Amino acid sequence: MNMIYITKNNFSRFIYFTIICIVISSCGDDPIYGCTDEMALNYNANAKEDDDSCEFESLQINFKHVINGDDIEFGNEPFYDHPPNTYSVRRILYVLSDITLYFADNPPLSISDFLFVNTDNEETLTQTIDDLPELCSGIRFRLGFSSSDNIDYQYINADNQFHYNMVWPNLYDEKSSSQGGYHYMKLEGKLNDTIAYNTHTGPSYGNDFSILYPLFDFSSTSSISIIMDVNNWYEDPIVYNIPAGGIMDDEDKQSDLQDNGHNVFSVE
């Protein structure tokens, strides 16, 4: 029988060449490229290097505004019947915040940005939320800002001149209704063909009159419509703002609008 003796020097060389072989073999493997974002539709658990191939769903939101079931024609006419009055709608501006999206197989996703809708600016009437893990099956949102988010000059650089359009006056007076922040909504037009009205909602006297809506459920989809039924702002009680009696500094009327507003939105 032939015996193989491994000397100390031979053993060292054996270990050295074994390590070299392992290193060369490892270096010779091609890295696995793919999508490494676990939220993506095409997530690759084996990928070690992201190749910018990740794919996500999105949600397109179409904003619609109706009276008596019909799309509003914006301007100082036509006039819509709402006994005992008729009124036109010149424009509507509002902000939706605290947006949460829901899915069939993923946890809810909170959106940090707010959505600003301005019927004078057509591009704001269709907005898209990207980078979603799957098709959306529900949405929740707030009209306006909560007190913690309604901060004076907080959104001065927001898109579509949001600050310029929606800033709430700040007179630096603790007893004043004008304590800064932002309007929740501006709804403006003419009442009974003669009187201009301005239905403005916001943080009168620093109070939170925003409206947090419950979850709106729908079948999984990439497109929804958020519909405002303007008549519901004026159902019970009827709240207008005419020059003889403004509502920005009227906490009772702001509270009435908050109550009426719970039935304003629907989602399809």
PDB file of C-alpha atoms in Angstrom:
ATOM      1  CA  MET A   1       0.000   0.000   0.000  1.00  0.00           C
ATOM      2  CA  ASN A   2       1.326   3.419  -1.003  1.00  0.00           C
ATOM      3  CA  MET A   3       1.091   6.038   1.677  1.00  0.00           C
ATOM      4  CA  ILE A   4       0.584   9.771   0.910  1.00  0.00           C
ATOM      5  CA  TYR A   5       2.229  12.030   3.384  1.00  0.00           C
ATOM      6  CA  ILE A   6       1.158  15.697   3.612  1.00  0.00           C
ATOM      7  CA  THR A   7       3.898  17.790   4.953  1.00  0.00           C
ATOM      8  CA  LYS A   8       3.321  21.129   6.622  1.00  0.00           C
ATOM      9  CA  ASN A   9       4.473  22.974   3.493  1.00  0.00           C
ATOM     10  CA  ASN A  10       2.297  20.828   1.209  1.00  0.00           C
ATOM     11  CA  PHE A  11      -0.746  21.437   3.425  1.00  0.00           C
ATOM     12  CA  SER A  12      -0.206  25.195   3.314  1.00  0.00           C
ATOM     13  CA  ARG A  13       0.012  25.089  -0.481  1.00  0.00           C
ATOM     14  CA  PHE A  14      -3.170  22.979  -0.593  1.00  0.00           C
ATOM     15  CA  ILE A  15      -5.090  25.504   1.494  1.00  0.00           C
ATOM     16  CA  TYR A  16      -3.729  28.414  -0.540  1.00  0.00           C
ATOM     17  CA  PHE A  17      -4.738  26.942  -3.909  1.00  0.00           C
ATOM     18  CA  THR A  18      -8.155  25.932  -2.548  1.00  0.00           C
ATOM     19  CA  ILE A  19      -8.857  29.537  -1.472  1.00  0.00           C
ATOM     20  CA  ILE A  20      -7.650  30.868  -4.830  1.00  0.00           C
ATOM     21  CA  CYS A  21      -9.970  28.469  -6.642  1.00  0.00           C
ATOM     22  CA  ILE A  22     -12.931  29.574  -4.544  1.00  0.00           C
ATOM     23  CA  VAL A  23     -12.188  33.249  -5.137  1.00  0.00           C
ATOM     24  CA  ILE A  24     -11.723  32.757  -8.867  1.00  0.00           C
ATOM     25  CA  SER A  25     -14.894  30.725  -9.056  1.00  0.00           C
ATOM     26  CA  SER A  26     -16.881  33.379  -7.151  1.00  0.00           C
ATOM     27  CA  CYS A  27     -15.484  36.199  -9.215  1.00  0.00           C
ATOM     28  CA  GLY A  28     -16.368  34.346 -12.338  1.00  0.00           C
ATOM     29  CA  ASP A  29     -20.133  34.150 -11.494  1.00  0.00           C
ATOM     30  CA  ASP A  30     -22.260  36.731 -13.289  1.00  0.00           C
ATOM     31  CA  PRO A  31     -24.276  38.907 -10.817  1.00  0.00           C
ATOM     32  CA  ILE A  32     -28.021  38.369 -10.965  1.00  0.00           C
ATOM     33  CA  TYR A  33     -29.788  41.514 -12.155  1.00  0.00           C
ATOM     34  CA  GLY A  34     -33.469  42.231 -11.669  1.00  0.00           C
ATOM     35  CA  CYS A  35     -36.025  44.134  -9.624  1.00  0.00           C
ATOM     36  CA  THR A  36     -35.089  44.179  -5.939  1.00  0.00           C
ATOM     37  CA  ASP A  37     -38.064  46.211  -4.654  1.00  0.00           C
ATOM     38  CA  GLU A  38     -40.373  43.875  -2.746  1.00  0.00           C
ATOM     39  CA  MET A  39     -43.348  46.159  -3.462  1.00  0.00           C
ATOM     40  CA  ALA A  40     -42.945  45.790  -7.228  1.00  0.00           C
ATOM     41  CA  LEU A  41     -45.062  43.540  -9.405  1.00  0.00           C
ATOM     42  CA  ASN A  42     -41.960  41.864 -10.867  1.00  0.00           C
ATOM     43  CA  TYR A  43     -39.888  41.554  -7.681  1.00  0.00           C
ATOM     44  CA  ASN A  44     -37.082  39.009  -8.117  1.00  0.00           C
ATOM     45  CA  ALA A  45     -36.017  37.442  -4.830  1.00  0.00           C
ATOM     46  CA  ASN A  46     -32.865  36.056  -6.457  1.00  0.00           C
ATOM     47  CA  ALA A  47     -31.686  39.373  -7.849  1.00  0.00           C
ATOM     48  CA  LYS A  48     -28.619  40.917  -6.230  1.00  0.00           C
ATOM     49  CA  GLU A  49     -28.328  44.009  -8.423  1.00  0.00           C
ATOM     50  CA  ASP A  50     -31.294  46.272  -9.260  1.00  0.00           C
ATOM     51  CA  ASP A  51     -31.584  46.959 -12.988  1.00  0.00           C
ATOM     52  CA  ASP A  52     -34.324  49.629 -12.861  1.00  0.00           C
ATOM     53  CA  SER A  53     -36.832  47.182 -14.295  1.00  0.00           C
ATOM     54  CA  CYS A  54     -39.325  47.357 -11.416  1.00  0.00           C
ATOM     55  CA  GLU A  55     -42.954  47.652 -12.464  1.00  0.00           C
ATOM     56  CA  PHE A  56     -45.778  49.089 -10.349  1.00  0.00           C
ATOM     57  CA  GLU A  57     -49.482  49.756 -10.634  1.00  0.00           C
ATOM     58  CA  SER A  58     -50.939  53.262 -10.556  1.00  0.00           C
ATOM     59  CA  LEU A  59     -54.268  54.879  -9.724  1.00  0.00           C
ATOM     60  CA  GLN A  60     -55.749  57.578 -11.939  1.00  0.00           C
ATOM     61  CA  ILE A  61     -58.236  59.817 -10.134  1.00  0.00           C
ATOM     62  CA  ASN A  62     -60.769  61.793 -12.164  1.00  0.00           C
ATOM     63  CA  PHE A  63     -62.468  64.604 -10.280  1.00  0.00           C
ATOM     64  CA  LYS A  64     -66.067  65.351 -11.219  1.00  0.00           C
ATOM     65  CA  HIS A  65     -68.545  67.924  -9.928  1.00  0.00           C
ATOM     66  CA  VAL A  66     -72.294  67.577 -10.355  1.00  0.00           C
ATOM     67  CA  ILE A  67     -75.581  69.276  -9.558  1.00  0.00           C
ATOM     68  CA  ASN A  68     -78.811  67.304  -9.849  1.00  0.00           C
ATOM     69  CA  GLY A  69     -76.784  64.465 -11.363  1.00  0.00           C
ATOM     70  CA  ASP A  70     -75.405  66.555 -14.249  1.00  0.00           C
ATOM     71  CA  ASP A  71     -71.843  67.732 -14.777  1.00  0.00           C
ATOM     72  CA  ILE A  72     -71.503  71.380 -13.807  1.00  0.00           C
ATOM     73  CA  GLU A  73     -70.994  74.014 -16.469  1.00  0.00           C
ATOM     74  CA  PHE A  74     -68.660  76.408 -14.695  1.00  0.00           C
ATOM     75  CA  GLY A  75     -69.144  80.154 -14.954  1.00  0.00           C
ATOM     76  CA  ASN A  76     -71.645  82.785 -13.888  1.00  0.00           C
ATOM     77  CA  GLU A  77     -74.303  80.832 -15.746  1.00  0.00           C
ATOM     78  CA  PRO A  78     -76.231  78.562 -16.150  1.00  0.00           C
ATOM     79  CA  PHE A  79     -78.244  78.701 -12.933  1.00  0.00           C
ATOM     80  CA  TYR A  80     -79.256  75.516 -11.170  1.00  0.00           C
ATOM     81  CA  ASP A  81     -82.473  75.121  -9.213  1.00  0.00           C
ATOM     82  CA  HIS A  82     -82.086  74.491  -5.513  1.00  0.00           C
ATOM     83  CA  PRO A  83     -85.298  75.717  -3.886  1.00  0.00           C
ATOM     84  CA  PRO A  84     -85.785  78.307  -2.598  1.00  0.00           C
ATOM     85  CA  ASN A  85     -82.790  79.552  -4.628  1.00  0.00           C
ATOM     86  CA  THR A  86     -81.043  79.187  -7.931  1.00  0.00           C
ATOM     87  CA  TYR A  87     -77.278  79.410  -8.169  1.00  0.00           C
ATOM     88  CA  SER A  88     -74.388  79.188 -10.582  1.00  0.00           C
ATOM     89  CA  VAL A  89     -70.919  77.764  -9.877  1.00  0.00           C
ATOM     90  CA  ARG A  90     -68.095  79.895 -11.180  1.00  0.00           C
ATOM     91  CA  ARG A  91     -65.324  77.698  -9.775  1.00  0.00           C
ATOM     92  CA  ILE A  92     -64.406  75.193  -7.058  1.00  0.00           C
ATOM     93  CA  LEU A  93     -60.999  74.807  -5.439  1.00  0.00           C
ATOM     94  CA  TYR A  94     -60.249  72.293  -2.691  1.00  0.00           C
ATOM     95  CA  VAL A  95     -57.575  70.124  -1.146  1.00  0.00           C
ATOM     96  CA  LEU A  96     -57.641  66.430  -0.212  1.00  0.00           C
ATOM     97  CA  SER A  97     -55.086  65.243   2.351  1.00  0.00           C
ATOM     98  CA  ASP A  98     -54.449  62.235   4.623  1.00  0.00           C
ATOM     99  CA  ILE A  99     -55.001  59.987   1.614  1.00  0.00           C
ATOM    100  CA  THR A 100     -54.835  56.249   2.280  1.00  0.00           C
ATOM    101  CA  LEU A 101     -55.113  53.625  -0.445  1.00  0.00           C
ATOM    102  CA  TYR A 102     -56.307  50.064   0.181  1.00  0.00           C
ATOM    103  CA  PHE A 103     -55.555  46.822  -1.649  1.00  0.00           C
ATOM    104  CA  ALA A 104     -56.774  43.239  -1.747  1.00  0.00           C
ATOM    105  CA  ASP A 105     -53.453  41.595  -0.847  1.00  0.00           C
ATOM    106  CA  ASN A 106     -51.248  44.373   0.539  1.00  0.00           C
ATOM    107  CA  PRO A 107     -51.444  46.586   3.633  1.00  0.00           C
ATOM    108  CA  PRO A 108     -52.910  50.109   3.297  1.00  0.00           C
ATOM    109  CA  LEU A 109     -50.585  52.753   1.889  1.00  0.00           C
ATOM    110  CA  SER A 110     -50.567  56.313   3.250  1.00  0.00           C
ATOM    111  CA  ILE A 111     -49.790  59.029   0.696  1.00  0.00           C
ATOM    112  CA  SER A 112     -47.679  61.882   2.020  1.00  0.00           C
ATOM    113  CA  ASP A 113     -48.679  64.372  -0.684  1.00  0.00           C
ATOM    114  CA  PHE A 114     -52.022  66.161  -0.847  1.00  0.00           C
ATOM    115  CA  LEU A 115     -54.150  66.643  -3.968  1.00  0.00           C
ATOM    116  CA  PHE A 116     -55.209  70.119  -5.044  1.00  0.00           C
ATOM    117  CA  VAL A 117     -58.214  70.423  -7.353  1.00  0.00           C
ATOM    118  CA  ASN A 118     -58.946  73.672  -9.162  1.00  0.00           C
ATOM    119  CA  THR A 119     -61.705  73.693 -11.759  1.00  0.00           C
ATOM    120  CA  ASP A 120     -60.010  76.695 -13.386  1.00  0.00           C
ATOM    121  CA  ASN A 121     -57.038  74.435 -14.121  1.00  0.00           C
ATOM    122  CA  GLU A 122     -58.047  71.407 -16.190  1.00  0.00           C
ATOM    123  CA  GLU A 123     -54.833  69.502 -15.511  1.00  0.00           C
ATOM    124  CA  THR A 124     -55.774  69.213 -11.816  1.00  0.00           C
ATOM    125  CA  LEU A 125     -59.006  67.393 -12.696  1.00  0.00           C
ATOM    126  CA  THR A 126     -57.091  64.196 -13.508  1.00  0.00           C
ATOM    127  CA  GLN A 127     -54.285  63.151 -11.191  1.00  0.00           C
ATOM    128  CA  THR A 128     -52.298  59.923 -10.890  1.00  0.00           C
ATOM    129  CA  ILE A 129     -50.741  58.217  -7.891  1.00  0.00           C
ATOM    130  CA  ASP A 130     -47.863  55.974  -9.002  1.00  0.00           C
ATOM    131  CA  ASP A 131     -45.711  53.186  -7.521  1.00  0.00           C
ATOM    132  CA  LEU A 132     -48.526  51.055  -6.110  1.00  0.00           C
ATOM    133  CA  PRO A 133     -47.988  47.366  -5.287  1.00  0.00           C
ATOM    134  CA  GLU A 134     -51.252  46.263  -6.924  1.00  0.00           C
ATOM    135  CA  LEU A 135     -54.540  47.584  -8.218  1.00  0.00           C
ATOM    136  CA  CYS A 136     -56.335  49.767  -5.700  1.00  0.00           C
ATOM    137  CA  SER A 137     -59.576  48.602  -4.054  1.00  0.00           C
ATOM    138  CA  GLY A 138     -60.363  51.451  -1.659  1.00  0.00           C
ATOM    139  CA  ILE A 139     -59.550  55.024  -0.730  1.00  0.00           C
ATOM    140  CA  ARG A 140     -59.918  57.283   2.271  1.00  0.00           C
ATOM    141  CA  PHE A 141     -59.180  61.007   2.430  1.00  0.00           C
ATOM    142  CA  ARG A 142     -59.763  64.275   4.260  1.00  0.00           C
ATOM    143  CA  LEU A 143     -61.197  67.467   2.808  1.00  0.00           C
ATOM    144  CA  GLY A 144     -58.782  70.164   3.937  1.00  0.00           C
ATOM    145  CA  PHE A 145     -55.962  69.725   6.420  1.00  0.00           C
ATOM    146  CA  SER A 146     -56.016  68.528  10.002  1.00  0.00           C
ATOM    147  CA  SER A 147     -54.829  71.072  12.556  1.00  0.00           C
ATOM    148  CA  SER A 148     -51.403  69.427  12.732  1.00  0.00           C
ATOM    149  CA  ASP A 149     -50.898  69.822   8.973  1.00  0.00           C
ATOM    150  CA  ASN A 150     -52.602  73.187   8.413  1.00  0.00           C
ATOM    151  CA  ILE A 151     -49.469  75.204   9.064  1.00  0.00           C
ATOM    152  CA  ASP A 152     -49.008  78.797   7.965  1.00  0.00           C
ATOM    153  CA  TYR A 153     -46.793  79.023   4.841  1.00  0.00           C
ATOM    154  CA  GLN A 154     -46.078  75.278   4.969  1.00  0.00           C
ATOM    155  CA  TYR A 155     -46.877  74.689   1.295  1.00  0.00           C
ATOM    156  CA  ILE A 156     -45.626  77.884  -0.283  1.00  0.00           C
ATOM    157  CA  ASN A 157     -43.767  75.950  -3.008  1.00  0.00           C
ATOM    158  CA  ALA A 158     -46.537  73.483  -3.847  1.00  0.00           C
ATOM    159  CA  ASP A 159     -47.605  72.969  -7.461  1.00  0.00           C
ATOM    160  CA  ASN A 160     -50.307  74.884  -9.312  1.00  0.00           C
ATOM    161  CA  GLN A 161     -49.941  77.996  -7.159  1.00  0.00           C
ATOM    162  CA  PHE A 162     -51.605  76.213  -4.291  1.00  0.00           C
ATOM    163  CA  HIS A 163     -50.352  78.666  -1.677  1.00  0.00           C
ATOM    164  CA  TYR A 164     -51.438  81.713  -3.668  1.00  0.00           C
ATOM    165  CA  ASN A 165     -54.896  80.245  -4.314  1.00  0.00           C
ATOM    166  CA  MET A 166     -55.663  78.749  -0.914  1.00  0.00           C
ATOM    167  CA  VAL A 167     -53.812  80.680   1.792  1.00  0.00           C
ATOM    168  CA  TRP A 168     -55.988  81.538   4.813  1.00  0.00           C
ATOM    169  CA  PRO A 169     -55.362  85.075   6.124  1.00  0.00           C
ATOM    170  CA  ASN A 170     -53.124  85.527   9.141  1.00  0.00           C
ATOM    171  CA  LEU A 171     -53.635  88.702  11.173  1.00  0.00           C
ATOM    172  CA  TYR A 172     -51.469  87.474  14.085  1.00  0.00           C
ATOM    173  CA  ASP A 173     -54.359  88.036  16.473  1.00  0.00           C
ATOM    174  CA  GLU A 174     -55.420  85.251  18.828  1.00  0.00           C
ATOM    175  CA  LYS A 175     -58.980  86.582  18.841  1.00  0.00           C
ATOM    176  CA  SER A 176     -59.199  86.757  15.063  1.00  0.00           C
ATOM    177  CA  SER A 177     -60.676  84.175  12.712  1.00  0.00           C
ATOM    178  CA  SER A 178     -57.679  84.834  10.455  1.00  0.00           C
ATOM    179  CA  GLN A 179     -54.960  82.774  12.090  1.00  0.00           C
ATOM    180  CA  GLY A 180     -53.221  81.442   9.022  1.00  0.00           C
ATOM    181  CA  GLY A 181     -52.998  78.056   7.361  1.00  0.00           C
ATOM    182  CA  TYR A 182     -55.008  77.209   4.260  1.00  0.00           C
ATOM    183  CA  HIS A 183     -58.564  77.086   2.982  1.00  0.00           C
ATOM    184  CA  TYR A 184     -60.107  73.646   2.697  1.00  0.00           C
ATOM    185  CA  MET A 185     -62.385  74.716  -0.148  1.00  0.00           C
ATOM    186  CA  LYS A 186     -63.515  77.721  -2.164  1.00  0.00           C
ATOM    187  CA  LEU A 187     -66.900  77.347  -3.853  1.00  0.00           C
ATOM    188  CA  GLU A 188     -67.970  80.498  -5.669  1.00  0.00           C
ATOM    189  CA  GLY A 189     -70.681  81.721  -8.001  1.00  0.00           C
ATOM    190  CA  LYS A 190     -73.856  83.780  -8.140  1.00  0.00           C
ATOM    191  CA  LEU A 191     -77.042  83.391  -6.153  1.00  0.00           C
ATOM    192  CA  ASN A 192     -80.427  84.099  -7.767  1.00  0.00           C
ATOM    193  CA  ASP A 193     -78.746  85.721 -10.790  1.00  0.00           C
ATOM    194  CA  THR A 194     -77.622  88.805  -8.869  1.00  0.00           C
ATOM    195  CA  ILE A 195     -75.634  88.228  -5.689  1.00  0.00           C
ATOM    196  CA  ALA A 196     -72.104  86.832  -5.650  1.00  0.00           C
ATOM    197  CA  TYR A 197     -71.494  84.165  -3.022  1.00  0.00           C
ATOM    198  CA  ASN A 198     -68.238  82.712  -1.681  1.00  0.00           C
ATOM    199  CA  THR A 199     -68.621  79.472   0.232  1.00  0.00           C
ATOM    200  CA  HIS A 200     -65.177  79.248   1.807  1.00  0.00           C
ATOM    201  CA  THR A 201     -64.275  76.622   4.394  1.00  0.00           C
ATOM    202  CA  GLY A 202     -61.177  76.637   6.559  1.00  0.00           C
ATOM    203  CA  PRO A 203     -59.671  76.852  10.055  1.00  0.00           C
ATOM    204  CA  SER A 204     -61.808  79.672  11.411  1.00  0.00           C
ATOM    205  CA  TYR A 205     -60.333  80.875  14.733  1.00  0.00           C
ATOM    206  CA  GLY A 206     -57.805  78.050  14.465  1.00  0.00           C
ATOM    207  CA  ASN A 207     -60.482  75.335  14.730  1.00  0.00           C
ATOM    208  CA  ASP A 208     -60.402  72.125  12.753  1.00  0.00           C
ATOM    209  CA  PHE A 209     -63.434  72.077  10.463  1.00  0.00           C
ATOM    210  CA  SER A 210     -61.872  69.600   8.019  1.00  0.00           C
ATOM    211  CA  ILE A 211     -63.782  66.430   7.113  1.00  0.00           C
ATOM    212  CA  LEU A 212     -62.235  62.958   7.319  1.00  0.00           C
ATOM    213  CA  TYR A 213     -64.289  60.625   5.132  1.00  0.00           C
ATOM    214  CA  PRO A 214     -64.785  56.910   5.787  1.00  0.00           C
ATOM    215  CA  LEU A 215     -63.350  54.267   3.514  1.00  0.00           C
ATOM    216  CA  PHE A 216     -64.769  54.180  -0.015  1.00  0.00           C
ATOM    217  CA  ASP A 217     -64.608  50.573  -1.293  1.00  0.00           C
ATOM    218  CA  PHE A 218     -64.647  49.546  -4.948  1.00  0.00           C
ATOM    219  CA  SER A 219     -63.528  46.693  -7.180  1.00  0.00           C
ATOM    220  CA  SER A 220     -59.782  46.582  -7.823  1.00  0.00           C
ATOM    221  CA  THR A 221     -59.026  49.097 -10.540  1.00  0.00           C
ATOM    222  CA  SER A 222     -56.466  51.510 -11.966  1.00  0.00           C
ATOM    223  CA  SER A 223     -58.965  54.367 -12.396  1.00  0.00           C
ATOM    224  CA  ILE A 224     -61.663  55.933 -10.214  1.00  0.00           C
ATOM    225  CA  SER A 225     -63.819  59.058 -10.187  1.00  0.00           C
ATOM    226  CA  ILE A 226     -64.219  61.161  -7.046  1.00  0.00           C
ATOM    227  CA  ILE A 227     -67.513  63.004  -7.428  1.00  0.00           C
ATOM    228  CA  MET A 228     -68.611  66.108  -5.535  1.00  0.00           C
ATOM    229  CA  ASP A 229     -72.385  66.688  -5.399  1.00  0.00           C
ATOM    230  CA  VAL A 230     -72.439  70.448  -4.840  1.00  0.00           C
ATOM    231  CA  ASN A 231     -76.108  70.563  -3.829  1.00  0.00           C
ATOM    232  CA  ASN A 232     -75.230  68.637  -0.684  1.00  0.00           C
ATOM    233  CA  TRP A 233     -73.224  71.571   0.657  1.00  0.00           C
ATOM    234  CA  TYR A 234     -76.497  73.500   0.836  1.00  0.00           C
ATOM    235  CA  GLU A 235     -79.013  70.879   1.910  1.00  0.00           C
ATOM    236  CA  ASP A 236     -79.738  71.405   5.589  1.00  0.00           C
ATOM    237  CA  PRO A 237     -79.061  74.021   6.690  1.00  0.00           C
ATOM    238  CA  ILE A 238     -78.627  76.195   3.608  1.00  0.00           C
ATOM    239  CA  VAL A 239     -75.264  77.953   3.930  1.00  0.00           C
ATOM    240  CA  TYR A 240     -74.194  80.660   1.509  1.00  0.00           C
ATOM    241  CA  ASN A 241     -71.739  83.483   1.917  1.00  0.00           C
ATOM    242  CA  ILE A 242     -72.971  86.785   0.540  1.00  0.00           C
ATOM    243  CA  PRO A 243     -71.372  90.201   1.110  1.00  0.00           C
ATOM    244  CA  ALA A 244     -73.763  91.065   3.931  1.00  0.00           C
ATOM    245  CA  GLY A 245     -72.765  88.037   5.967  1.00  0.00           C
ATOM    246  CA  GLY A 246     -69.420  86.331   5.458  1.00  0.00           C
ATOM    247  CA  ILE A 247     -68.789  82.846   6.805  1.00  0.00           C
ATOM    248  CA  MET A 248     -65.000  82.733   7.203  1.00  0.00           C
ATOM    249  CA  ASP A 249     -65.316  84.252  10.667  1.00  0.00           C
ATOM    250  CA  ASP A 250     -68.595  82.493  11.507  1.00  0.00           C
ATOM    251  CA  GLU A 251     -67.835  79.316  13.466  1.00  0.00           C
ATOM    252  CA  ASP A 252     -71.483  78.209  13.428  1.00  0.00           C
ATOM    253  CA  LYS A 253     -71.659  78.343   9.631  1.00  0.00           C
ATOM    254  CA  GLN A 254     -68.296  76.597   9.343  1.00  0.00           C
ATOM    255  CA  SER A 255     -69.673  73.853  11.570  1.00  0.00           C
ATOM    256  CA  ASP A 256     -72.826  73.653   9.407  1.00  0.00           C
ATOM    257  CA  LEU A 257     -70.698  73.244   6.298  1.00  0.00           C
ATOM    258  CA  GLN A 258     -68.677  70.543   8.027  1.00  0.00           C
ATOM    259  CA  ASP A 259     -71.906  68.685   8.840  1.00  0.00           C
ATOM    260  CA  ASN A 260     -73.302  69.090   5.327  1.00  0.00           C
ATOM    261  CA  GLY A 261     -70.014  68.057   3.757  1.00  0.00           C
ATOM    262  CA  HIS A 262     -70.125  64.503   5.055  1.00  0.00           C
ATOM    263  CA  ASN A 263     -72.487  63.611   2.192  1.00  0.00           C
ATOM    264  CA  VAL A 264     -70.756  65.579  -0.547  1.00  0.00           C
ATOM    265  CA  PHE A 265     -68.370  62.981  -2.024  1.00  0.00           C
ATOM    266  CA  SER A 266     -68.896  59.637  -3.669  1.00  0.00           C
ATOM    267  CA  VAL A 267     -66.406  57.372  -5.452  1.00  0.00           C
ATOM    268  CA  GLU A 268     -67.014  55.311  -8.562  1.00  0.00           C
TER     269      GLU A 268
END
